[in-house]
Every structure is written in structure tokens, then in C-alpha cells.
XYZ file of C-alpha atoms in Angstrom:
215
model
C -5.741 -17.456 15.815
C -7.223 -15.282 18.635
C -8.476 -11.355 18.606
C -5.286 -11.003 21.258
C -3.217 -12.731 18.622
C -4.142 -10.690 15.295
C -1.510 -7.876 14.682
C -2.554 -4.233 14.729
C -2.640 -3.723 11.262
C -5.542 -6.433 11.029
C -7.368 -5.962 13.913
C -9.924 -3.822 11.919
C -10.283 -6.318 9.172
C -10.401 -9.324 10.934
C -13.239 -8.312 13.535
C -15.727 -10.711 13.454
C -18.673 -8.131 13.994
C -17.568 -6.926 10.691
C -20.229 -7.416 7.746
C -19.677 -9.729 5.116
C -17.555 -8.373 2.035
C -15.971 -11.005 -0.288
C -15.835 -13.181 2.769
C -18.394 -13.930 5.074
C -17.767 -13.714 9.210
C -17.656 -17.714 8.673
C -15.010 -17.420 6.173
C -13.208 -15.016 8.171
C -12.776 -17.004 11.412
C -11.959 -20.161 8.694
C -8.649 -18.429 7.708
C -7.696 -16.411 10.841
C -8.290 -20.282 12.274
C -10.368 -19.291 14.926
C -12.701 -22.313 14.183
C -11.057 -25.335 14.123
C -13.909 -28.272 13.985
C -13.844 -28.763 10.399
C -13.620 -32.158 8.783
C -11.055 -32.782 5.929
C -14.208 -32.544 3.858
C -16.177 -29.722 5.366
C -12.148 -27.561 4.954
C -12.436 -28.404 1.078
C -15.973 -26.922 0.563
C -15.244 -24.149 2.560
C -11.629 -23.292 0.655
C -13.938 -23.965 -2.690
C -16.481 -21.076 -1.641
C -13.648 -19.089 -0.595
C -12.140 -19.080 -4.175
C -15.681 -18.629 -5.933
C -16.321 -15.652 -4.106
C -12.899 -14.049 -4.606
C -13.616 -15.369 -8.758
C -17.139 -12.821 -8.976
C -15.953 -10.322 -6.995
C -13.145 -9.787 -9.106
C -15.962 -9.929 -12.213
C -17.659 -7.370 -10.086
C -15.230 -5.118 -10.605
C -16.180 -4.525 -14.187
C -19.603 -3.523 -13.333
C -18.168 -1.281 -10.191
C -16.446 0.928 -12.704
C -18.947 1.212 -15.107
C -21.913 1.740 -13.020
C -21.409 2.919 -9.970
C -21.977 6.049 -9.225
C -19.044 8.610 -8.609
C -20.309 9.865 -5.144
C -20.655 6.634 -4.390
C -17.218 5.855 -5.335
C -16.162 8.769 -2.983
C -18.467 7.533 -0.247
C -16.634 4.002 -0.153
C -12.990 5.567 -0.208
C -13.109 8.568 2.151
C -13.199 5.975 5.470
C -13.995 7.322 8.995
C -10.139 8.888 10.093
C -9.832 6.109 13.043
C -10.683 3.141 10.108
C -8.227 5.188 7.385
C -5.421 3.134 8.470
C -6.917 0.039 8.262
C -8.365 1.092 4.878
C -4.790 1.986 3.664
C -3.795 -1.770 4.904
C -6.479 -3.440 2.953
C -6.197 -1.416 -0.876
C -2.074 -2.002 -0.220
C -3.210 -5.690 0.202
C -5.505 -6.389 -2.372
C -2.490 -4.933 -4.721
C -0.571 -7.451 -3.130
C -2.720 -10.503 -3.612
C -3.482 -9.229 -6.861
C 0.038 -8.997 -8.077
C 1.268 -12.449 -6.332
C -1.964 -13.696 -7.828
C -0.956 -12.823 -11.414
C 2.244 -14.487 -11.665
C 2.274 -16.462 -14.483
C -1.254 -15.572 -15.804
C -1.618 -14.841 -19.604
C -1.346 -11.236 -19.300
C 1.134 -9.757 -17.399
C 0.540 -7.787 -14.366
C 2.346 -4.246 -15.635
C 0.083 -4.612 -18.562
C -2.910 -4.956 -16.581
C -2.125 -2.091 -14.482
C -1.207 0.323 -17.167
C -4.327 -0.128 -18.441
C -6.417 0.245 -15.772
C -4.698 3.204 -14.743
C -5.167 4.569 -18.527
C -8.608 3.811 -18.243
C -9.087 5.346 -14.723
C -7.056 8.424 -16.856
C -9.803 8.617 -19.644
C -12.577 8.181 -16.893
C -11.521 11.332 -15.220
C -11.035 13.259 -18.624
C -13.803 12.253 -20.349
C -12.316 11.569 -23.481
C -10.337 8.578 -25.104
C -7.942 10.924 -26.441
C -6.198 11.106 -23.067
C -3.166 8.951 -23.111
C -0.686 8.233 -19.921
C 2.575 6.321 -19.682
C 2.512 3.846 -16.614
C 6.130 2.738 -15.225
C 6.172 -0.423 -13.446
C 9.486 -2.266 -12.437
C 9.940 -4.277 -9.791
C 14.358 -3.945 -9.069
C 15.592 -6.201 -5.982
C 17.179 -4.170 -3.741
C 20.849 -5.867 -3.705
C 24.143 -5.760 -1.216
C 25.205 -2.086 -0.420
C 28.429 -0.981 0.694
C 27.716 -0.083 4.475
C 30.857 2.004 4.933
C 29.946 4.265 1.184
C 26.259 4.894 2.731
C 27.972 5.941 6.492
C 30.023 8.197 4.815
C 27.624 9.705 2.627
C 25.414 10.332 5.136
C 28.493 11.458 7.693
C 29.272 14.125 4.706
C 25.651 14.641 4.404
C 25.386 14.021 0.643
C 21.932 13.174 0.597
C 21.679 13.609 -3.004
C 23.935 10.964 -4.007
C 22.224 8.189 -2.255
C 20.135 5.936 -4.234
C 16.598 4.528 -3.263
C 18.152 1.433 -3.114
C 21.017 2.345 -0.826
C 18.285 4.270 1.109
C 15.961 1.147 1.250
C 18.358 -1.492 2.348
C 20.531 0.675 4.885
C 16.543 1.606 6.601
C 16.017 -2.153 6.466
C 19.338 -2.749 8.056
C 18.615 -0.238 10.668
C 15.918 -1.703 11.783
C 17.404 -4.856 11.817
C 20.324 -3.657 15.022
C 20.073 -4.285 18.460
C 20.944 -1.012 18.576
C 17.798 0.438 16.988
C 15.106 1.556 19.040
C 11.767 2.763 17.462
C 10.770 4.902 20.391
C 13.923 6.962 20.546
C 14.617 7.058 17.123
C 10.514 8.648 16.933
C 11.137 10.849 19.718
C 13.922 12.286 18.156
C 13.044 12.781 14.736
C 10.034 14.505 16.561
C 12.127 17.086 18.028
C 13.991 17.956 14.973
C 10.960 18.165 12.747
C 10.022 21.649 13.394
C 13.535 23.059 13.257
C 13.543 20.874 9.797
C 10.647 22.740 8.226
C 12.321 25.911 8.667
C 14.939 24.901 7.038
C 13.312 23.707 4.041
C 11.016 27.041 4.142
C 14.198 29.299 4.413
C 15.632 27.471 1.574
C 12.607 27.852 -0.577
C 12.714 31.706 0.284
C 15.915 32.246 -0.717
C 15.467 30.462 -3.472
C 12.634 32.800 -4.765
C 14.513 35.640 -3.643
C 17.769 34.549 -5.788
C 15.250 34.202 -8.601
C 13.536 37.175 -8.061
C 17.089 39.217 -8.583
C 17.578 37.087 -11.841
C 14.736 38.062 -13.234
C 14.383 41.967 -12.812
């Protein structure tokens, strides 16, 4: 895969000049198909080395969690403004990789996620008595009644729309030939200030009404 063929969201991750992380620059070129003069034997060796590094990186996170200083952790998760989208994509893909990789693992992903969040909360509180409930469910989005969704939108019954209907409707909308992302963005941007003003007016009206009721 040539540099110009790399998706925009992966440009920073795929940069050949980026210092090594879990993957070396050579590993990245191998995975991206930039270098193709490997023999079958050398390909096998390359995959083995990548697998070993990933496994050892997973073990390293136990040391990072326990011993990396807070200031260093904060610095890692405080990228320059122009790099934030790439790091957000990296974190998202890291979670996707873990979820996909642990399917069939002897400990369910949701249990490890729950325990991990719990440990982080205890670290923040400085106490083992800090206990939280972590909910993680994967519910497939099924078929929706498009006419019913459109009727709700036309009647401004937004509170009646379910998350499942919204996600499915947006996905179907983007698949439509009539959908124009740039035009849609321009239209939405034109209405943002109006929407914000209406939200503010609504909040002010609520506060006035609450004050009347409580005085």
C-alpha cells in the first residue's frame, strides 16, 4: 500500500518516519504491503516477531499501570492538537483489537473491561473501597421501520426515537445516493447557532419556572 493509498485516518499511524512503538518501521511497511520482496520463510519469521512483540506489549501494560508516573501518563494522553484525531483513532482501534482478539478467550472481554475500569477508579480514589458498576453490552442493530422513523422525525417526536433507530437510520442515510455530506454539513453548520440559542432559552425558561415553583 502506497502512502497516497493510505486512508486519511491512518496517515499518522502509517508514517514511515514515525519512531518505533510495538511495531518497527519495517513491521509497518510489511503490514501495509509497502515491501513485497519477502520469501515465504521471511514472511513467517516477520509474523512471528510481530506476534511476540504484541504479546510482550500486553504484559508491559501491567508495569505501565503500576509504575509509570502520573505526569508521564498524562503527557502520553495529551497530544498536540493536530494529532488528537489520530490518537483517538488509535485508542479506538486498540479497543477494537482487544475486543476482537479476546473473543473465545478464557476470560470474557466484558469481565476484563469491568475489572480494569474498577482498578482505575480505585487508583483515582486512592482506596480499595471505591467500587463501581461497569455495564458493557453488545446489542446488534436490527431492522427498523423506516416509515415509522420518518413519521417521528416529521412530528418532531425526537424523544420517541430509540438509539437503535437513530444508528440504523443514519447508516441508511449515508448509503443513499441522495445524501451529500458536504451539503449536509453546511446546512447543519448554518443551524448550529440557532439550535444553541433555543437550547439556552429552554434552560433559562426551566430555571425561571423552577424559581417560581420554589419561592
